PDB file of C-alpha atoms in Angstrom:
ATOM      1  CA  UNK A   3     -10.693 -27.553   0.148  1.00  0.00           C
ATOM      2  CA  UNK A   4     -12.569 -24.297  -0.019  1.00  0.00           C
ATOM      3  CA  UNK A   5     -11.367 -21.396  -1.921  1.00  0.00           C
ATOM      4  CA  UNK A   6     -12.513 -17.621  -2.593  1.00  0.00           C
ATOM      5  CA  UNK A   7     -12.410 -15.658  -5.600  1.00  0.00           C
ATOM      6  CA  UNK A   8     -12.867 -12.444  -6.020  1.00  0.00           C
ATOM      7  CA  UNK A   9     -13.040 -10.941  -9.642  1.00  0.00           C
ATOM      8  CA  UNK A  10     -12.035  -7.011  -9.520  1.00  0.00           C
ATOM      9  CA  UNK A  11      -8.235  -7.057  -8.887  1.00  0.00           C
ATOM     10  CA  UNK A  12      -8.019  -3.099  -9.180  1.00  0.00           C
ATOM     11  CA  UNK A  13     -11.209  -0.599  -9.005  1.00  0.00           C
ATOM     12  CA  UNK A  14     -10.878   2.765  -9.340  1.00  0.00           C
ATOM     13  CA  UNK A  15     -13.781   4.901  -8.443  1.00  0.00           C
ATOM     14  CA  UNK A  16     -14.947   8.807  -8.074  1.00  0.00           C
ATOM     15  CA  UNK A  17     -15.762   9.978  -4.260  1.00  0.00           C
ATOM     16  CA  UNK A  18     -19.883   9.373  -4.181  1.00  0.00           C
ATOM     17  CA  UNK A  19     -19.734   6.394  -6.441  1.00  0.00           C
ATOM     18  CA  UNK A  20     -21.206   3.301  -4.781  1.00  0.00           C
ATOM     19  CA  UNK A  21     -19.380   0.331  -4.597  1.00  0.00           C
ATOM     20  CA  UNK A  22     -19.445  -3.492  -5.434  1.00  0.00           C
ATOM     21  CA  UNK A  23     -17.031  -5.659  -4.405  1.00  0.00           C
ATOM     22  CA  UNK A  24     -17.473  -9.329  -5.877  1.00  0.00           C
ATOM     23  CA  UNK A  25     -16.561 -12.396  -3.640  1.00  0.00           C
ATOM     24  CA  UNK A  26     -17.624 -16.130  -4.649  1.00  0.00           C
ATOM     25  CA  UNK A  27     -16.359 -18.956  -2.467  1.00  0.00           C
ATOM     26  CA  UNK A  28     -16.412 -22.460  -3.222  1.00  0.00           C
ATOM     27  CA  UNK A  29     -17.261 -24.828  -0.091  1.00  0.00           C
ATOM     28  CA  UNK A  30     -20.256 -27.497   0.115  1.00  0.00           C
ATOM     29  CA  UNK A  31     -20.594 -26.860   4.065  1.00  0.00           C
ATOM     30  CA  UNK A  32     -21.266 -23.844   6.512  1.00  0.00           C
ATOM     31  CA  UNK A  33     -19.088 -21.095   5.975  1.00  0.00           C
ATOM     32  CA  UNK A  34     -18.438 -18.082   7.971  1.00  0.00           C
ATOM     33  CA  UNK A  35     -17.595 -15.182   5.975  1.00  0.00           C
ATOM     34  CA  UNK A  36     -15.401 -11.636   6.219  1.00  0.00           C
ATOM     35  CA  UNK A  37     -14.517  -9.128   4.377  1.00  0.00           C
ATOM     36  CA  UNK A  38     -11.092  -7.125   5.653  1.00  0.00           C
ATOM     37  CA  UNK A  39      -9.683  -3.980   4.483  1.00  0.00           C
ATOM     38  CA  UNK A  40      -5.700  -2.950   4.683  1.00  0.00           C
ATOM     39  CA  UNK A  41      -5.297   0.868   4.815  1.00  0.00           C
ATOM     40  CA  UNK A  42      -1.773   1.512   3.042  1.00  0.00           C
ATOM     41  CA  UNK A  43       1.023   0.768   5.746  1.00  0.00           C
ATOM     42  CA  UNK A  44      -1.897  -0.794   7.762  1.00  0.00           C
ATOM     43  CA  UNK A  45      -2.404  -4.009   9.334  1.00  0.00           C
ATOM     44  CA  UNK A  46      -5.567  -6.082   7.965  1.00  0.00           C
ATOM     45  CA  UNK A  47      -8.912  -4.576  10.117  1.00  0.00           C
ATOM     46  CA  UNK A  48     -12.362  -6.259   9.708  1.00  0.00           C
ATOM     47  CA  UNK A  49     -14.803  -4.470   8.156  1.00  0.00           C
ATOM     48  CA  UNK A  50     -17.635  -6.813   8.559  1.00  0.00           C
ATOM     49  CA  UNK A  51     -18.924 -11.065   9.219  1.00  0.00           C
ATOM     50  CA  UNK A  52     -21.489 -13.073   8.580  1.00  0.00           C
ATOM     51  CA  UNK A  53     -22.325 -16.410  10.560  1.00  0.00           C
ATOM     52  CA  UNK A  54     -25.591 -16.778  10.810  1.00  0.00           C
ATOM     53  CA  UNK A  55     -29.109 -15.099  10.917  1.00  0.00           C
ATOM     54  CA  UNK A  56     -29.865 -11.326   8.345  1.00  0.00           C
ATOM     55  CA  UNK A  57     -27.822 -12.222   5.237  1.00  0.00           C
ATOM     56  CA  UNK A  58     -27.381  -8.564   4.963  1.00  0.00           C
ATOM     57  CA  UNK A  59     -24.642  -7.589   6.967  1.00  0.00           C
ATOM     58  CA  UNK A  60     -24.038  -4.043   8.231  1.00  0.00           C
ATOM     59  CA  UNK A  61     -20.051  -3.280   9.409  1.00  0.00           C
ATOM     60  CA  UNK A  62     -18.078  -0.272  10.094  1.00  0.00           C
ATOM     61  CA  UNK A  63     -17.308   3.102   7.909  1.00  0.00           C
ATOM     62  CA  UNK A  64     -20.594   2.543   6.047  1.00  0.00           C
ATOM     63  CA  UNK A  65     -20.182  -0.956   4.082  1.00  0.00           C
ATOM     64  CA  UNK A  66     -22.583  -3.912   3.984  1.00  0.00           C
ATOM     65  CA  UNK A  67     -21.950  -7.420   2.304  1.00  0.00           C
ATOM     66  CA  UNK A  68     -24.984  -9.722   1.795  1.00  0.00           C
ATOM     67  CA  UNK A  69     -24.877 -13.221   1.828  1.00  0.00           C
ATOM     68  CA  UNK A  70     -26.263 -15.689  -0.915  1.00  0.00           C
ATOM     69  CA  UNK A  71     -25.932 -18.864  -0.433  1.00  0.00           C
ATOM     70  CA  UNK A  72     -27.764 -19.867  -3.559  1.00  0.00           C
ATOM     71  CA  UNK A  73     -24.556 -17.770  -5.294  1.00  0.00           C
ATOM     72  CA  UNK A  74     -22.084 -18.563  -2.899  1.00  0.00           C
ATOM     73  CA  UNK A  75     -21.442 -15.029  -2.911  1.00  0.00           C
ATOM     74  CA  UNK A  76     -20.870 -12.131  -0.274  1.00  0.00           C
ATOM     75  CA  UNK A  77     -20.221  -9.118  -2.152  1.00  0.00           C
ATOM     76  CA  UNK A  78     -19.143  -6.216  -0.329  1.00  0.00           C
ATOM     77  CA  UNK A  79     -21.120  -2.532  -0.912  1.00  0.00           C
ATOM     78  CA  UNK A  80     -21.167   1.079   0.145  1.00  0.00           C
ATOM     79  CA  UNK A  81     -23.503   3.758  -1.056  1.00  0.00           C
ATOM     80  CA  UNK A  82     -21.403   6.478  -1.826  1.00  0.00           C
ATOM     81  CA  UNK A  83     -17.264   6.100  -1.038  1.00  0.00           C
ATOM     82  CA  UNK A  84     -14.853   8.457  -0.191  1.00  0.00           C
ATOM     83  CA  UNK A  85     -11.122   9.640  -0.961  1.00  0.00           C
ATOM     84  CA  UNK A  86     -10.563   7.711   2.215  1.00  0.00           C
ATOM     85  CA  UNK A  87     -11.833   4.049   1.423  1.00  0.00           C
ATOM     86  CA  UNK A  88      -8.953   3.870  -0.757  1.00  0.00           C
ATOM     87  CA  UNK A  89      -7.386   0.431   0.558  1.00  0.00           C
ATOM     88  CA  UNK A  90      -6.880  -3.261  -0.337  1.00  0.00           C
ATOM     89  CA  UNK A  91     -10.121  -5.374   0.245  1.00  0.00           C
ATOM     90  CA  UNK A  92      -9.875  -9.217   0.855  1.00  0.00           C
ATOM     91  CA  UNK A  93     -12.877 -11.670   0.949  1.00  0.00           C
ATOM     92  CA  UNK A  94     -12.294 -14.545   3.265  1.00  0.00           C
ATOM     93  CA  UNK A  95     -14.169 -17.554   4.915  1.00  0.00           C
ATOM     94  CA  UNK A  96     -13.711 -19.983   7.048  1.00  0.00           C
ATOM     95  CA  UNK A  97     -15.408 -23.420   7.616  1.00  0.00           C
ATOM     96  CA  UNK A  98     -17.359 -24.581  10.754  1.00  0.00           C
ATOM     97  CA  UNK A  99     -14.933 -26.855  12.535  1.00  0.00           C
ATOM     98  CA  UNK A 100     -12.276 -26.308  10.174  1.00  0.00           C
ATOM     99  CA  UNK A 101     -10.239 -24.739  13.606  1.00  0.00           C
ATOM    100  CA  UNK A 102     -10.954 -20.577  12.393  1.00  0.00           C
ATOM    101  CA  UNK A 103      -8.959 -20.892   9.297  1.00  0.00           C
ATOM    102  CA  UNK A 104      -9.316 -18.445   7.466  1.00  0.00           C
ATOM    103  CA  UNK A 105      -8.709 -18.503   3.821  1.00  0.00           C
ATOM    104  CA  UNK A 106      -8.152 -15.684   1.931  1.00  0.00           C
ATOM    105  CA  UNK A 107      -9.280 -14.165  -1.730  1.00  0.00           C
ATOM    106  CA  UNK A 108      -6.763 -12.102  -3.750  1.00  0.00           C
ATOM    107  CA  UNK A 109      -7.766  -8.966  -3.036  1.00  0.00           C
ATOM    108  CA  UNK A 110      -9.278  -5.667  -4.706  1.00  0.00           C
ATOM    109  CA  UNK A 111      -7.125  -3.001  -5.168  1.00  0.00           C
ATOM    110  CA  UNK A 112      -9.594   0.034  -4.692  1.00  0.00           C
ATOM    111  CA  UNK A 113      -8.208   3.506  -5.517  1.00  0.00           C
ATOM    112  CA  UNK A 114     -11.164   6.592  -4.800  1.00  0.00           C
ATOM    113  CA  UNK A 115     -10.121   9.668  -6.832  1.00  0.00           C
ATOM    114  CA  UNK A 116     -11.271  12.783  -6.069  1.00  0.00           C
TER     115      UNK A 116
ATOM    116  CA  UNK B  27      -9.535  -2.641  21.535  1.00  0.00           C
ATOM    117  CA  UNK B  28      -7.105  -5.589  20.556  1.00  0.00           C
ATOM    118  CA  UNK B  29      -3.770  -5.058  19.108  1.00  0.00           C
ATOM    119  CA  UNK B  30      -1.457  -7.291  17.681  1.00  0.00           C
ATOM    120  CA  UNK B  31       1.953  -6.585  17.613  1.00  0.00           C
ATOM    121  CA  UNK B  32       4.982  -7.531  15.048  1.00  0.00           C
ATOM    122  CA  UNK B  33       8.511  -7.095  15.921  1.00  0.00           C
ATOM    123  CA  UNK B  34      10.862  -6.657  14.091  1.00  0.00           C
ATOM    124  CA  UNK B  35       8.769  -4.390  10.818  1.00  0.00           C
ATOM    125  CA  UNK B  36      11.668  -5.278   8.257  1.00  0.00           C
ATOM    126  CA  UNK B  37      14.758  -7.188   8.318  1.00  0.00           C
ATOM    127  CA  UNK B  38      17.524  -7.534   5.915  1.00  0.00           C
ATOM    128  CA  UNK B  39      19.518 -10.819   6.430  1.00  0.00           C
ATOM    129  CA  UNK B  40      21.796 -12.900   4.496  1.00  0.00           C
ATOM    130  CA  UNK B  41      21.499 -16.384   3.069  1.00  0.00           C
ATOM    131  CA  UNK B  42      22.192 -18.995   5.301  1.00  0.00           C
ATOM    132  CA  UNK B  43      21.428 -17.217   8.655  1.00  0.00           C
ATOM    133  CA  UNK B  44      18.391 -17.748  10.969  1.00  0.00           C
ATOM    134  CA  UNK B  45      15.558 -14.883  11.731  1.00  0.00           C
ATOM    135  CA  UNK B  46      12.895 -14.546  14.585  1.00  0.00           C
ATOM    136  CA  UNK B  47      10.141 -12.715  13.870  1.00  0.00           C
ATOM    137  CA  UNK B  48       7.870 -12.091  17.173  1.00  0.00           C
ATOM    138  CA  UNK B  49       3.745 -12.167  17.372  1.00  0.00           C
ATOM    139  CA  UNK B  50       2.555 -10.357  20.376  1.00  0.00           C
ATOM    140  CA  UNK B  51      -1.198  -9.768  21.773  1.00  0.00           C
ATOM    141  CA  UNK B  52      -0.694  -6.450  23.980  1.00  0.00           C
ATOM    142  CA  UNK B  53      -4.398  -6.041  25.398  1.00  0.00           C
ATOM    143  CA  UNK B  54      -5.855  -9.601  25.592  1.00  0.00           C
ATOM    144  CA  UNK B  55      -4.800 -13.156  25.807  1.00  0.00           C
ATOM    145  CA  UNK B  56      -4.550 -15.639  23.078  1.00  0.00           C
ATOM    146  CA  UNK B  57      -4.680 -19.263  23.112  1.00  0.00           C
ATOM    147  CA  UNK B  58      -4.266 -19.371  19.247  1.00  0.00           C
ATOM    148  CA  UNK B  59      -2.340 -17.678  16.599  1.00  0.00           C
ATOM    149  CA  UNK B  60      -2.365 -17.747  12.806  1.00  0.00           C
ATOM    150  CA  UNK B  61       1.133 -17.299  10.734  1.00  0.00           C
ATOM    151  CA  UNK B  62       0.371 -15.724   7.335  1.00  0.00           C
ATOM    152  CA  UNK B  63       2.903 -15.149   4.190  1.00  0.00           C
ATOM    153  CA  UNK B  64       1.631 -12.450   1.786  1.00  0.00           C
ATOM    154  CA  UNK B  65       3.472 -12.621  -1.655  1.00  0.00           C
ATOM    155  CA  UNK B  66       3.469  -9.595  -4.407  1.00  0.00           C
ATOM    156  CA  UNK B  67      -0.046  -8.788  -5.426  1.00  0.00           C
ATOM    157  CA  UNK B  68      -1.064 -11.825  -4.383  1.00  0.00           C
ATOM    158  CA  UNK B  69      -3.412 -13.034  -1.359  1.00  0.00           C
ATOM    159  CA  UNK B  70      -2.705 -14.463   2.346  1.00  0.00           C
ATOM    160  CA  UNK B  71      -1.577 -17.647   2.725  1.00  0.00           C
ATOM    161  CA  UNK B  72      -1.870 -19.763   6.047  1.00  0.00           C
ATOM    162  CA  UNK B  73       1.265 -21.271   7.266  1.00  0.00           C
ATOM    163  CA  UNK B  74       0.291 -22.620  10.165  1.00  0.00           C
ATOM    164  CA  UNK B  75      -1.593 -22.372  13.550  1.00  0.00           C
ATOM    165  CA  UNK B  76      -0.059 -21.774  16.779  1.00  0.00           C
ATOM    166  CA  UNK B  77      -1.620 -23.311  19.938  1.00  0.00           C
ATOM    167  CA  UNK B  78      -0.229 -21.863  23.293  1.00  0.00           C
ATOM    168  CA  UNK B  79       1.511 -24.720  24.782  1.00  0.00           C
ATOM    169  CA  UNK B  80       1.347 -27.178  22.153  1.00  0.00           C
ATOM    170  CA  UNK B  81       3.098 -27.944  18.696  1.00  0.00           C
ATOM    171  CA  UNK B  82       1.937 -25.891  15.718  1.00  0.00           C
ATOM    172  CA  UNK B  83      -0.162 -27.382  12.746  1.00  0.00           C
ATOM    173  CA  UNK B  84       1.670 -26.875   9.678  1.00  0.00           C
ATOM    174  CA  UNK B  85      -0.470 -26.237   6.293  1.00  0.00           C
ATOM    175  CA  UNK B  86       0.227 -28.774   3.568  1.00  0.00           C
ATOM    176  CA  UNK B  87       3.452 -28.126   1.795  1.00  0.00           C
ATOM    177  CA  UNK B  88       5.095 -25.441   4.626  1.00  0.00           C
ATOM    178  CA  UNK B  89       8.269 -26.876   5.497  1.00  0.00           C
ATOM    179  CA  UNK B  90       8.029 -27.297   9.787  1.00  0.00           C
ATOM    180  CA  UNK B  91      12.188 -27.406  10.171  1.00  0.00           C
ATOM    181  CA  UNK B  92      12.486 -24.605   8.290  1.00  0.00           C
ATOM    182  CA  UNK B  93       9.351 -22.280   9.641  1.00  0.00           C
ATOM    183  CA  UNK B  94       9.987 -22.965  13.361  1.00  0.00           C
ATOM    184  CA  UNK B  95       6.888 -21.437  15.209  1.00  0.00           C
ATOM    185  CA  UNK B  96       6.897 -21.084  19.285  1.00  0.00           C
ATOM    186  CA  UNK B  97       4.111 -20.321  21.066  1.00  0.00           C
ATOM    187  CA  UNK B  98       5.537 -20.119  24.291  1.00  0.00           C
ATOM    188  CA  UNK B  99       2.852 -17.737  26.132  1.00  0.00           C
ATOM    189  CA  UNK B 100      -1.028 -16.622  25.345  1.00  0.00           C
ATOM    190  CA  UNK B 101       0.544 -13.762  24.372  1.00  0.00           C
ATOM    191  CA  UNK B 102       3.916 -14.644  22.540  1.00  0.00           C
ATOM    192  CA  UNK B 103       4.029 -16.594  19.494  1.00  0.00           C
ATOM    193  CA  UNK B 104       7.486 -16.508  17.403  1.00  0.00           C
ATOM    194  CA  UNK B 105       7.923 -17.769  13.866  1.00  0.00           C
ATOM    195  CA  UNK B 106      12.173 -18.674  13.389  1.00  0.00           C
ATOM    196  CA  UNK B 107      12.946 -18.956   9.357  1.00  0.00           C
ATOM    197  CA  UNK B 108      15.830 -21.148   9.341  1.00  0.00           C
ATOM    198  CA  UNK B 109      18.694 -20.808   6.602  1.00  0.00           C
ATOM    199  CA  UNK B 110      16.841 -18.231   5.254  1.00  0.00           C
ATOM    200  CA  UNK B 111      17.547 -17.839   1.618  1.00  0.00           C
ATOM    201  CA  UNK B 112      15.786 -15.271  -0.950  1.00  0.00           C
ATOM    202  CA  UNK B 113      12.948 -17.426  -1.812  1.00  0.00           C
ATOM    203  CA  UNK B 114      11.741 -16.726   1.521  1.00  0.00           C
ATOM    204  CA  UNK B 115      11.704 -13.439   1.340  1.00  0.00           C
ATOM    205  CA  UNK B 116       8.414 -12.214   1.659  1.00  0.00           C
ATOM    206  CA  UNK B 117       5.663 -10.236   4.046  1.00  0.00           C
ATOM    207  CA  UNK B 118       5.041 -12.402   7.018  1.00  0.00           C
ATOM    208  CA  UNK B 119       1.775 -11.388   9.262  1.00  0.00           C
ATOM    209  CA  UNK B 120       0.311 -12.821  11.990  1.00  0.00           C
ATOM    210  CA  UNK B 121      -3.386 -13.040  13.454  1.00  0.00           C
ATOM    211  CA  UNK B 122      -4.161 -13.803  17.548  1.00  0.00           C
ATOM    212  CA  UNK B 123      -7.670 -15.071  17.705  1.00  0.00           C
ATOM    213  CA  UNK B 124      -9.690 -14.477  20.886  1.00  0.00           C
ATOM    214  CA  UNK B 125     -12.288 -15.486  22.275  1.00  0.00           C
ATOM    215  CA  UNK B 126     -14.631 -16.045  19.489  1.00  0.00           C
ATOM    216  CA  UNK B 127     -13.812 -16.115  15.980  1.00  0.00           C
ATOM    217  CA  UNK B 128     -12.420 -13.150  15.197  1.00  0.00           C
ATOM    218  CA  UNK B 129      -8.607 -12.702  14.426  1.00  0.00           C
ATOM    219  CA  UNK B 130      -6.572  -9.550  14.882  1.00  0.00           C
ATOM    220  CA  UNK B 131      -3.794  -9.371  12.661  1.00  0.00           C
ATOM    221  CA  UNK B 132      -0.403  -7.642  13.373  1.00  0.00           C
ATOM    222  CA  UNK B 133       1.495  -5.337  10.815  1.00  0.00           C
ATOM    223  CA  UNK B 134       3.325  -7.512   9.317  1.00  0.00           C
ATOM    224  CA  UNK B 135       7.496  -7.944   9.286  1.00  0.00           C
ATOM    225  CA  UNK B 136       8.870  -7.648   5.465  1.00  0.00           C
ATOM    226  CA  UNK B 137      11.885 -10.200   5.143  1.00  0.00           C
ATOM    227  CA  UNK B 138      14.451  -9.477   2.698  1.00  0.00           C
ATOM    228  CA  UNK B 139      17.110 -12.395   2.295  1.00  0.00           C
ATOM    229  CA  UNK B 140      19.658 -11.387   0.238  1.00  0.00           C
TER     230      UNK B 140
END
């Protein structure tokens, strides 16, 4: 079965730091991949995916993940992050014909002081 | 955009009793929705997948008599815990998928079994 790791359980960070958020999954096959962000008292929003084509992945409010496969890695980055980026970041893939499952990493507990 | 809605947010209920927790797609039809649980700190876990008019798939070691799960319209997909008791207490989410891969989660309903 496939799993995901990610290794930073709690970041904090200054506004105009960049950011690297590490995600490793373990899986043989193709993968698709996402990384999802939960604003406090939010629901789970995707920031970005990868399924195929540019490894480097551009999503919304800025980040980019980039896909090795020779890692089996997808860490997640942004230039330069704000007060508001504060959130809970989860890593997750899932399988090609494994029926959209997604499975989830532990999440990385990012705090953005000002 | 799509929007996933939970109902109830939080519930308080004592050992023993039954509670429905409802999955609802308000702007777009689903044929499939995910049932998460979310413990502490601790990552997503898949409980099973919810096919509009069919029986769900249960992931390996979810109890299917006690996590009833109803997925009675493309938009409507209701997870019963039966004889709830405080080991089930926990944050339950769900996801609709559709069309595509992408999932949209709800907000998640926090059960507290006392």
């Amino acid at each position: 079965a496939q799993s995901v790791s990610q290794h930073n359980h709690h970041v904090i960070l200054s506004e105009a730091a960049s950011l690297e958020l590490g995600c490793n999954y373990s899986y043989g096959g193709t993968v698709n991949l996402f990384w999802y962000v939960q604003y406090p008292g939010q629901h789970l929003q995707l920031l970005l995916k990868y399924f195929s084509g540019d490894p480097l992945v551009k999503g919304i409010k800025g980040f980019e993940a980039e896909f090795i496969k020779s890692k089996f890695s997808f860490n997640l980055r942004k230039p330069s992050v704000q007060w508001s980026d504060t959130a809970e970041y989860f890593c997750a893939v899932t399988i090609t014909g494994g029926g959209n499952k997604l499975t989830f990493g532990t999440g990385t507990q990012l705090k953005v002081e000002l | 955009g799509a929007v996933v809605s939970q109902h109830p947010s939080w519930v308080i209920c004592k050992s023993g009793t039954s509670v429905k927790i409802e999955c609802r797609s308000l702007d777009f039809q689903a044929t499939t929705m995910f049932w998460y649980r979310q413990f502490p700190k601790q990552s997503l876990m898949l409980m099973a997948t919810s096919n509009e008019g069919s029986k769900a798939t249960y992931e390996q070691g979810v109890e299917k008599d006690k996590f009833l799960i109803n997925h009675a319209s493309l938009t409507l997909s209701t997870l019963t815990v039966t004889s709830a008791h405080p080991e089930d207490s926990s944050f339950y989410i769900c996801s609709a998928r559709r069309r595509g891969n992408e999932q949209f989660f709800g907000p998640g309903t926090r059960l507290t079994v006392l």
